[in-house]
Amino acid sequence: MPDIIQLLPDSVANQIAAGEVIQRPASVVKELVENAIDAGATAVTINIKDSGRTLIQVIDNGKGMSPTDARMSFERHATSKIREANDLFAIRTMGFRGEALASIAGVADVELRTRLHGEELGTYIHILGSAIQKQEADHCAEGTNFSVKNIFFNIPARRKFLKSNSSELKYIITEVQRVALANPELAISLYHNNSVIYNLPAENVRKRIVSLFGKNINQSMIPVETSTSVINISGFIGQPKYAKKSLGEQFFFVNGRFMKHPFFNRAVQQAYDRILPPETFPSYFLYFEVDPATIDINIHPTKTEIKFEDESSAWHIIQASVREAMGKFNLMPSIDFDQAGSIDIPISPVRGSLIPEPEIKINPNFNPFETAYRDFQGSSGVSSYREEQNRDNWQALYTGFEHDSDQNVQVIGTQADFYDDVNPDAVQQTFTEEDVVITDIHNFLQFKNKYILTPVKSGLMVIDQRRAHERILFENFLQIIHNHLAISQRQLFPAELELNAVDKEILCVIGEELHALGFEIRHGENDVFFVEGIPAMLSHLNASDLVQKLIGDFRSRPVDVKEEIKEHLALLLSQSTAINYGVSLKPEEISDLFNQLFACRTPNYSPSGKTVISIISFPDFEKFLK
Ligand code: ADP
Ligand code: MG
């Protein structure tokens, strides 16, 4: 039998490569602008005709190419940016694979005009479907000018596959936004069918964001600035109240390159988790600087996926930085965008170590609604501690309120100032410290066994009893996990669990946190596990059901970051233990609930992001009766 293997001709190989690098006109824009940046350009002009179907032209004032380099640039794997494999670990340029121009030339009609700085003559090259048509000396401007015409002219299927003009233009604008945000010091103009879309001068990051997304975004931005040995972070995050119902402006950049990173996105989203209305998305523009040796850019030809060597540390630092920024903002609601300087964040973690949560001072053993728990506490001698604590809390809360003083209830004011509630007209949207001064300490009313009502200075405060209790328990559970304060209730008859391989793995991943909460789970023979102890405050629940439920939930929601596991466990447990609607509460239980709620870090929202507290304002009340 004759030999049958042959090398593909370059033109075919280039078409195949183009399938990955050049998916649509926007990919051409991205590759050409990135080349301009690598060539040291300070200004780039992009001309588009018919959403890129007819023409994509990119003109830069970078260093230009010699005649030989100009010809070489269209060869596959031809690059000036790396020379050996080791260079892959120190990449500072946008390109390095040497395949963009070869791919573009494989699927389009390309004209290149380029002149080195200081040279008298430049070079003109015309290349069509990988075949050189013409090369000659040319009187062109210094820098480089690529015209890419009739993209996919030789692959009708790809050309047909392009979306509507408006969609393709949207892709182009998105690419330009990304590269413009990553390089604010680069002047960029974008024209479509001769009308201007962007004409951006060199500017700073903040101004670039405003130039691209409008003046309104300015007031919503909170600066972020963190410096650690693993990663440096700068940029801006949006205030929670400006969060959008649809995916907003969410941008990560690493060493000047736009990056998609769903995992880090979760870190940011979670930093907002407890203070955003549900189903809304915060805006962010976060710039990371890392040692190029600690990331791998070479996962995908488009280089928007990047692998971090120490992903877990970075995750924690990102989340802590966002929280820190919001915390600072929270203290200074009128922060001036222009003056916003660096925030010193107390992090310099050892790789792989965890960032400790801020301390929350709460009595971790307290659950006002669980009689079994009270009995247990009573018999174990802990009860006196608990009761004293509560008495202290009581006294602390009400000192000064007796005469309608100007004291206020701890946390709520400044934080609440920038939350937007999803609520009916009659309910005031935000409240200040002033608003929530309690006017009469004894006036609590439980309404429909669902809401707690109490008069405050600015109106009538309405508290959702179940959500309030979820919030209290959530912070308690978190505190228990973080500070190992668990009290475990030994099971007289340990519940037996048989777990399959997947569930065993899940148990292994969340085991440490379960133990910190007070779960004692012993591995018996084969796949059998024994639940020998559960958290004392959950002693009224069925141990095996509870563990199964927790494992089941993690099965449908894979998490492997310690911090996320902790929060998620705290959330699940708070949801399964909180008092339900319809439960009638005794006056002292209501006071306890109130007391505990206002000792929370974030009383306004339940751990799943629902509104806990609203105030019906005095003027609204008056309107009812007019
Ligand atoms: P890569 O960017 O990965 O090196 P490309 O195919 O995009 O590969 O470009 C090949 C080479 O052509 C680059 O390494 C660079 O030397 C040269 N080049 C491309 N575009 C420009 C430009 N606008 N100005 C100067 N040189 C360029
Ligand atoms: Mg390139």
CSV table of C-alpha atoms in Angstrom, one decimal, residues 169-535:
chain,number,residue,atom,x,y,z
A,169,LEU,CA,-20.6,45.5,15.0
A,170,LYS,CA,-21.4,44.9,18.7
A,171,TYR,CA,-18.7,42.3,18.8
A,172,ILE,CA,-16.3,44.8,17.4
A,173,ILE,CA,-17.3,47.5,19.8
A,174,THR,CA,-16.9,45.0,22.7
A,175,GLU,CA,-13.3,44.2,21.6
A,176,VAL,CA,-12.5,47.8,21.2
A,177,GLN,CA,-13.9,48.5,24.7
A,178,ARG,CA,-11.7,45.8,26.2
A,179,VAL,CA,-8.5,46.9,24.5
A,180,ALA,CA,-9.3,50.6,25.3
A,181,LEU,CA,-9.9,49.8,29.0
A,182,ALA,CA,-6.7,47.7,29.1
A,183,ASN,CA,-4.7,50.5,27.5
A,184,PRO,CA,-6.1,53.9,28.6
A,185,GLU,CA,-2.8,55.6,27.6
A,186,LEU,CA,-3.4,54.6,24.0
A,187,ALA,CA,-5.5,57.0,21.9
A,188,ILE,CA,-8.1,55.1,20.0
A,189,SER,CA,-10.6,56.1,17.3
A,190,LEU,CA,-13.2,53.8,15.9
A,191,TYR,CA,-15.2,54.6,12.8
A,192,HIS,CA,-18.0,52.6,11.2
A,193,ASN,CA,-19.1,53.5,7.7
A,194,ASN,CA,-17.3,56.8,8.1
A,195,SER,CA,-19.1,57.9,11.2
A,196,VAL,CA,-17.3,58.1,14.5
A,197,ILE,CA,-18.1,55.7,17.3
A,198,TYR,CA,-15.2,56.4,19.7
A,199,ASN,CA,-12.5,59.1,19.5
A,200,LEU,CA,-10.6,58.6,22.8
A,201,PRO,CA,-7.5,60.6,23.7
A,202,ALA,CA,-4.8,59.1,25.9
A,203,GLU,CA,-6.3,59.3,29.4
A,204,ASN,CA,-6.3,57.7,32.9
A,205,VAL,CA,-8.3,54.6,33.8
A,206,ARG,CA,-11.1,56.5,35.4
A,207,LYS,CA,-11.6,58.9,32.5
A,208,ARG,CA,-11.4,56.0,30.0
A,209,ILE,CA,-14.2,54.2,31.9
A,210,VAL,CA,-16.3,57.4,31.8
A,211,SER,CA,-15.5,58.0,28.1
A,212,LEU,CA,-16.7,54.5,27.2
A,213,PHE,CA,-19.7,54.1,29.5
A,214,GLY,CA,-20.9,57.7,30.1
A,215,LYS,CA,-20.8,60.2,32.9
A,216,ASN,CA,-23.3,58.5,35.1
A,217,ILE,CA,-20.9,55.7,36.0
A,218,ASN,CA,-18.5,58.2,37.5
A,219,GLN,CA,-20.4,58.7,40.8
A,220,SER,CA,-20.9,55.0,41.3
A,221,MET,CA,-17.3,53.9,41.2
A,222,ILE,CA,-15.4,52.9,44.3
A,223,PRO,CA,-11.6,52.7,43.9
A,224,VAL,CA,-9.8,49.5,44.7
A,225,GLU,CA,-6.1,49.3,45.4
A,226,THR,CA,-4.3,46.3,46.9
A,227,SER,CA,-0.7,45.3,46.8
A,228,THR,CA,0.4,41.8,47.8
A,229,SER,CA,3.2,39.4,47.0
A,230,VAL,CA,0.8,37.3,44.9
A,231,ILE,CA,-1.1,39.9,43.0
A,232,ASN,CA,-1.5,43.7,42.8
A,233,ILE,CA,-5.0,44.9,42.2
A,234,SER,CA,-6.2,48.3,41.1
A,235,GLY,CA,-9.3,49.7,39.4
A,236,PHE,CA,-12.9,50.4,40.4
A,237,ILE,CA,-16.0,48.6,41.5
A,238,GLY,CA,-19.5,49.9,41.3
A,239,GLN,CA,-21.6,50.7,44.3
A,240,PRO,CA,-24.2,48.1,45.2
A,241,LYS,CA,-27.0,50.4,44.5
A,242,TYR,CA,-25.9,50.8,40.9
A,243,ALA,CA,-25.9,47.0,40.3
A,244,LYS,CA,-27.8,46.0,37.2
A,245,LYS,CA,-30.5,43.5,36.5
A,246,SER,CA,-28.5,42.2,33.5
A,247,LEU,CA,-24.8,41.5,33.4
A,248,GLY,CA,-23.2,44.9,33.7
A,249,GLU,CA,-19.8,46.1,32.9
A,250,GLN,CA,-17.6,43.4,34.3
A,251,PHE,CA,-13.9,43.5,33.3
A,252,PHE,CA,-10.8,41.8,34.5
A,253,PHE,CA,-7.4,42.6,33.1
A,254,VAL,CA,-4.1,40.8,33.7
A,255,ASN,CA,-0.9,42.5,32.9
A,256,GLY,CA,-2.7,44.7,30.4
A,257,ARG,CA,-4.7,41.9,28.8
A,258,PHE,CA,-8.5,41.5,29.0
A,259,MET,CA,-9.4,38.2,30.7
A,260,LYS,CA,-12.5,36.1,31.2
A,261,HIS,CA,-12.4,34.4,34.6
A,262,PRO,CA,-15.7,33.0,35.9
A,263,PHE,CA,-13.9,31.8,39.1
A,264,PHE,CA,-12.7,35.3,40.0
A,265,ASN,CA,-16.0,36.7,38.9
A,266,ARG,CA,-17.5,34.6,41.7
A,267,ALA,CA,-15.1,36.1,44.1
A,268,VAL,CA,-16.3,39.6,43.3
A,269,GLN,CA,-19.9,38.7,43.0
A,270,GLN,CA,-19.7,37.0,46.4
A,271,ALA,CA,-18.1,40.0,48.0
A,272,TYR,CA,-21.4,41.7,47.1
A,273,ASP,CA,-23.5,38.7,47.8
A,274,ARG,CA,-25.0,39.8,51.1
A,275,ILE,CA,-25.6,43.4,50.2
A,276,LEU,CA,-27.0,43.2,46.6
A,277,PRO,CA,-30.6,42.8,45.8
A,278,PRO,CA,-31.0,39.3,44.4
A,279,GLU,CA,-30.4,38.7,40.7
A,280,THR,CA,-28.4,41.9,40.2
A,281,PHE,CA,-24.9,42.2,38.9
A,282,PRO,CA,-22.3,44.7,40.1
A,283,SER,CA,-20.0,46.6,37.6
A,284,TYR,CA,-16.3,46.2,38.0
A,285,PHE,CA,-13.1,47.2,36.3
A,286,LEU,CA,-10.3,45.3,38.0
A,287,TYR,CA,-6.7,45.4,36.9
A,288,PHE,CA,-4.3,42.7,38.1
A,289,GLU,CA,-0.6,42.8,37.9
A,290,VAL,CA,1.2,39.5,38.4
A,291,ASP,CA,4.5,37.9,37.7
A,292,PRO,CA,4.1,36.6,34.2
A,293,ALA,CA,5.8,33.3,35.3
A,294,THR,CA,2.8,32.7,37.6
A,295,ILE,CA,0.1,32.7,34.9
A,296,ASP,CA,-0.4,30.7,31.7
A,297,ILE,CA,-1.8,32.7,28.8
A,298,ASN,CA,-1.3,30.0,26.3
A,299,ILE,CA,-4.5,28.0,27.0
A,300,HIS,CA,-6.5,29.2,24.1
A,301,PRO,CA,-5.5,30.9,20.8
A,302,THR,CA,-7.6,34.0,21.7
A,303,LYS,CA,-5.7,34.3,25.0
A,304,THR,CA,-8.8,35.4,27.0
A,305,GLU,CA,-8.6,32.4,29.2
A,306,ILE,CA,-5.7,32.6,31.7
A,307,LYS,CA,-4.7,30.1,34.3
A,308,PHE,CA,-3.2,31.4,37.5
A,309,GLU,CA,-0.7,29.3,39.4
A,310,ASP,CA,-2.0,30.3,42.8
A,311,GLU,CA,-5.7,30.7,42.0
A,312,SER,CA,-6.9,30.2,45.5
A,313,SER,CA,-4.8,32.9,47.1
A,314,ALA,CA,-5.7,35.3,44.3
A,315,TRP,CA,-9.4,34.5,44.8
A,316,HIS,CA,-9.2,35.4,48.5
A,317,ILE,CA,-7.2,38.6,47.8
A,318,ILE,CA,-9.6,39.7,45.2
A,319,GLN,CA,-12.6,39.1,47.4
A,320,ALA,CA,-11.0,40.8,50.4
A,321,SER,CA,-10.0,43.8,48.3
A,322,VAL,CA,-13.5,44.3,47.0
A,323,ARG,CA,-14.9,44.0,50.5
A,324,GLU,CA,-12.3,46.3,51.9
A,325,ALA,CA,-13.0,48.9,49.2
A,326,MET,CA,-16.7,48.7,49.9
A,327,GLY,CA,-16.1,48.9,53.6
A,328,LYS,CA,-14.0,52.0,53.2
A,329,PHE,CA,-16.6,53.5,51.0
A,330,ASN,CA,-19.3,52.7,53.5
A,331,LEU,CA,-17.5,54.7,56.1
A,332,MET,CA,-17.2,57.6,53.7
A,333,PRO,CA,-20.3,57.8,51.7
A,334,SER,CA,-19.4,61.1,50.1
A,335,ILE,CA,-16.0,59.9,49.0
A,336,ASP,CA,-14.7,62.1,46.1
A,337,PHE,CA,-13.8,60.1,43.1
A,338,ASP,CA,-10.9,62.4,42.3
A,339,GLN,CA,-9.2,62.2,45.6
A,340,ALA,CA,-9.7,58.5,46.0
A,341,GLY,CA,-6.2,57.3,46.7
A,342,SER,CA,-4.8,54.0,47.7
A,343,ILE,CA,-6.5,51.8,50.3
A,344,ASP,CA,-4.1,50.0,52.5
A,345,ILE,CA,-5.5,46.5,53.0
A,346,PRO,CA,-3.9,44.4,55.6
A,347,ILE,CA,-3.0,41.5,53.4
A,348,SER,CA,0.3,40.0,52.6
A,349,PRO,CA,-0.7,36.4,52.6
A,350,VAL,CA,1.6,33.4,52.4
A,351,ARG,CA,0.7,31.5,49.3
A,352,GLY,CA,-2.2,29.2,49.8
A,353,SER,CA,-3.1,30.7,53.2
A,354,LEU,CA,-6.6,32.0,54.0
A,355,ILE,CA,-7.5,35.6,54.6
A,356,PRO,CA,-9.2,35.8,58.0
A,357,GLU,CA,-12.7,37.2,58.1
A,358,PRO,CA,-13.2,40.4,60.0
A,359,GLU,CA,-14.2,39.7,63.6
A,360,ILE,CA,-17.9,39.7,64.4
A,361,LYS,CA,-18.8,39.9,68.0
A,362,ILE,CA,-21.9,37.8,68.5
A,363,ASN,CA,-22.8,35.2,71.0
A,364,PRO,CA,-22.4,32.1,68.9
A,365,ASN,CA,-24.5,29.8,71.0
A,366,PHE,CA,-27.7,31.7,70.8
A,367,ASN,CA,-30.8,30.6,69.1
A,368,PRO,CA,-33.8,32.3,70.7
A,369,PHE,CA,-36.4,30.0,69.1
A,370,GLU,CA,-35.1,26.6,69.8
A,371,THR,CA,-36.4,25.1,73.0
A,372,ALA,CA,-34.5,21.9,72.6
A,373,TYR,CA,-31.4,24.0,72.5
A,374,ARG,CA,-32.3,25.9,75.6
A,375,ASP,CA,-32.8,22.7,77.5
A,376,PHE,CA,-29.6,21.4,76.3
A,377,GLN,CA,-27.8,24.6,77.3
A,378,GLY,CA,-29.5,24.6,80.6
A,379,SER,CA,-28.3,21.2,81.5
A,380,SER,CA,-24.8,21.8,80.3
A,381,GLY,CA,-24.3,24.9,82.4
A,382,VAL,CA,-23.7,27.2,79.5
A,383,SER,CA,-27.1,28.9,79.9
A,384,SER,CA,-26.0,31.4,82.5
A,385,TYR,CA,-23.4,32.7,80.1
A,386,ARG,CA,-25.9,33.1,77.4
A,387,GLU,CA,-28.5,34.8,79.6
A,388,GLU,CA,-26.0,37.2,81.0
A,389,GLN,CA,-24.9,38.0,77.5
A,390,ASN,CA,-28.4,38.7,76.5
A,391,ARG,CA,-29.1,40.8,79.5
A,392,ASP,CA,-26.0,42.8,78.7
A,393,ASN,CA,-27.1,43.2,75.1
A,394,TRP,CA,-30.5,44.3,76.2
A,395,GLN,CA,-29.0,46.9,78.5
A,396,ALA,CA,-26.6,48.1,75.9
A,397,LEU,CA,-29.2,48.5,73.3
A,398,TYR,CA,-31.6,50.5,75.3
A,399,THR,CA,-29.3,52.8,77.3
A,400,GLY,CA,-30.0,56.2,76.1
A,401,PHE,CA,-33.2,55.4,74.2
A,402,GLU,CA,-35.5,55.9,77.1
A,403,HIS,CA,-36.1,59.6,76.4
A,404,ASP,CA,-36.1,59.5,72.6
A,405,SER,CA,-32.5,60.5,72.6
A,406,ASP,CA,-30.4,61.1,69.5
A,407,GLN,CA,-28.6,57.8,69.9
A,408,ASN,CA,-28.9,55.5,67.0
A,409,VAL,CA,-29.0,51.9,66.3
A,410,GLN,CA,-25.6,50.7,65.5
A,411,VAL,CA,-24.9,49.4,62.0
A,412,ILE,CA,-27.8,50.3,59.9
A,413,GLY,CA,-27.4,54.0,59.0
A,414,THR,CA,-24.4,54.5,56.7
A,415,GLN,CA,-24.6,51.1,55.1
A,416,ALA,CA,-28.3,51.4,54.4
A,417,ASP,CA,-27.6,54.7,52.7
A,418,PHE,CA,-26.6,53.1,49.5
A,419,TYR,CA,-28.9,50.1,49.3
A,420,ASP,CA,-31.9,50.2,47.0
A,421,ASP,CA,-34.8,48.1,48.1
A,422,VAL,CA,-37.1,46.4,45.8
A,423,ASN,CA,-40.3,47.5,47.5
A,424,PRO,CA,-43.7,49.0,47.1
A,425,ASP,CA,-44.1,52.8,46.8
A,426,ALA,CA,-45.2,53.3,50.4
A,427,VAL,CA,-42.0,52.0,51.7
A,428,GLN,CA,-39.1,54.3,52.1
A,429,GLN,CA,-36.1,53.2,50.0
A,430,THR,CA,-33.1,54.1,52.1
A,431,PHE,CA,-32.6,55.3,55.6
A,432,THR,CA,-30.0,57.1,57.6
A,433,GLU,CA,-28.8,56.7,61.1
A,434,GLU,CA,-31.1,59.5,62.1
A,435,ASP,CA,-34.1,57.7,60.7
A,436,VAL,CA,-33.8,54.6,62.8
A,437,VAL,CA,-33.6,56.1,66.2
A,438,ILE,CA,-36.0,54.0,68.3
A,439,THR,CA,-38.7,56.2,69.8
A,440,ASP,CA,-40.3,53.7,72.1
A,441,ILE,CA,-38.4,50.7,73.3
A,442,HIS,CA,-41.4,48.7,74.4
A,443,ASN,CA,-43.4,49.0,71.3
A,444,PHE,CA,-42.9,45.9,69.2
A,445,LEU,CA,-45.8,44.3,67.4
A,446,GLN,CA,-45.8,41.0,65.6
A,447,PHE,CA,-48.1,41.4,62.6
A,448,LYS,CA,-49.6,38.3,60.9
A,449,ASN,CA,-46.9,36.2,62.6
A,450,LYS,CA,-44.6,37.4,59.8
A,451,TYR,CA,-43.5,40.9,60.5
A,452,ILE,CA,-42.2,42.8,63.5
A,453,LEU,CA,-43.3,46.4,63.6
A,454,THR,CA,-41.7,49.1,65.7
A,455,PRO,CA,-41.9,52.9,65.6
A,456,VAL,CA,-38.6,54.7,64.8
A,457,LYS,CA,-37.9,58.3,64.5
A,458,SER,CA,-38.6,58.5,60.8
A,459,GLY,CA,-41.6,56.2,60.6
A,460,LEU,CA,-42.6,52.6,61.2
A,461,MET,CA,-39.9,50.0,60.9
A,462,VAL,CA,-41.0,46.7,59.4
A,463,ILE,CA,-38.8,43.6,59.9
A,464,ASP,CA,-39.3,40.3,58.2
A,465,GLN,CA,-39.0,37.8,61.0
A,466,ARG,CA,-37.7,34.9,59.1
A,467,ARG,CA,-35.2,36.8,57.0
A,468,ALA,CA,-34.0,38.6,60.2
A,469,HIS,CA,-33.4,35.2,61.8
A,470,GLU,CA,-31.7,33.8,58.8
A,471,ARG,CA,-29.3,36.8,58.9
A,472,ILE,CA,-28.6,36.3,62.6
A,473,LEU,CA,-28.0,32.6,62.3
A,474,PHE,CA,-25.9,33.1,59.2
A,475,GLU,CA,-23.5,35.4,60.9
A,476,ASN,CA,-23.5,33.1,64.0
A,477,PHE,CA,-22.6,30.0,61.9
A,478,LEU,CA,-19.9,31.9,60.1
A,479,GLN,CA,-18.5,33.0,63.4
A,480,ILE,CA,-18.6,29.5,64.7
A,481,ILE,CA,-16.7,28.1,61.6
A,482,HIS,CA,-14.1,30.8,61.7
A,483,ASN,CA,-13.4,30.7,65.4
A,484,HIS,CA,-14.0,27.1,66.1
A,485,LEU,CA,-16.6,27.8,68.6
A,486,ALA,CA,-18.8,24.8,67.8
A,487,ILE,CA,-20.5,22.9,70.5
A,488,SER,CA,-21.2,19.4,69.3
A,489,GLN,CA,-24.1,17.3,70.5
A,490,ARG,CA,-23.0,13.7,70.6
A,491,GLN,CA,-25.6,11.3,69.1
A,492,LEU,CA,-26.6,8.4,71.3
A,493,PHE,CA,-27.3,6.4,68.2
A,494,PRO,CA,-25.1,7.7,65.4
A,495,ALA,CA,-27.0,8.0,62.2
A,496,GLU,CA,-25.6,5.8,59.4
A,497,LEU,CA,-25.0,7.1,55.9
A,498,GLU,CA,-23.9,5.3,52.8
A,499,LEU,CA,-22.2,7.5,50.3
A,500,ASN,CA,-21.3,6.9,46.7
A,501,ALA,CA,-17.9,8.0,45.3
A,502,VAL,CA,-19.1,11.5,44.3
A,503,ASP,CA,-20.7,12.2,47.7
A,504,LYS,CA,-17.6,10.8,49.5
A,505,GLU,CA,-15.5,13.3,47.6
A,506,ILE,CA,-17.9,16.1,48.5
A,507,LEU,CA,-17.8,15.1,52.1
A,508,CYS,CA,-14.0,15.2,51.9
A,509,VAL,CA,-14.0,18.7,50.5
A,510,ILE,CA,-16.4,20.2,53.0
A,511,GLY,CA,-15.3,17.9,55.9
A,512,GLU,CA,-13.1,20.4,57.7
A,513,GLU,CA,-15.8,23.1,57.7
A,514,LEU,CA,-18.5,20.6,58.9
A,515,HIS,CA,-16.2,19.6,61.7
A,516,ALA,CA,-15.7,23.3,62.6
A,517,LEU,CA,-19.4,23.6,62.8
A,518,GLY,CA,-19.8,20.7,65.3
A,519,PHE,CA,-20.4,17.8,63.0
A,520,GLU,CA,-18.6,14.6,64.0
A,521,ILE,CA,-18.6,12.2,61.1
A,522,ARG,CA,-16.7,8.9,61.3
A,523,HIS,CA,-15.7,6.8,58.3
A,524,GLY,CA,-16.7,3.2,59.0
A,525,GLU,CA,-16.3,0.3,56.7
A,526,ASN,CA,-16.4,0.8,52.9
A,527,ASP,CA,-18.9,3.5,52.0
A,528,VAL,CA,-20.5,3.8,55.4
A,529,PHE,CA,-20.2,6.9,57.5
A,530,PHE,CA,-21.5,7.5,61.0
A,531,VAL,CA,-22.8,10.9,62.1
A,532,GLU,CA,-21.7,10.8,65.7
A,533,GLY,CA,-22.2,14.4,66.6
A,534,ILE,CA,-24.0,17.4,65.2
A,535,PRO,CA,-24.0,21.1,66.2
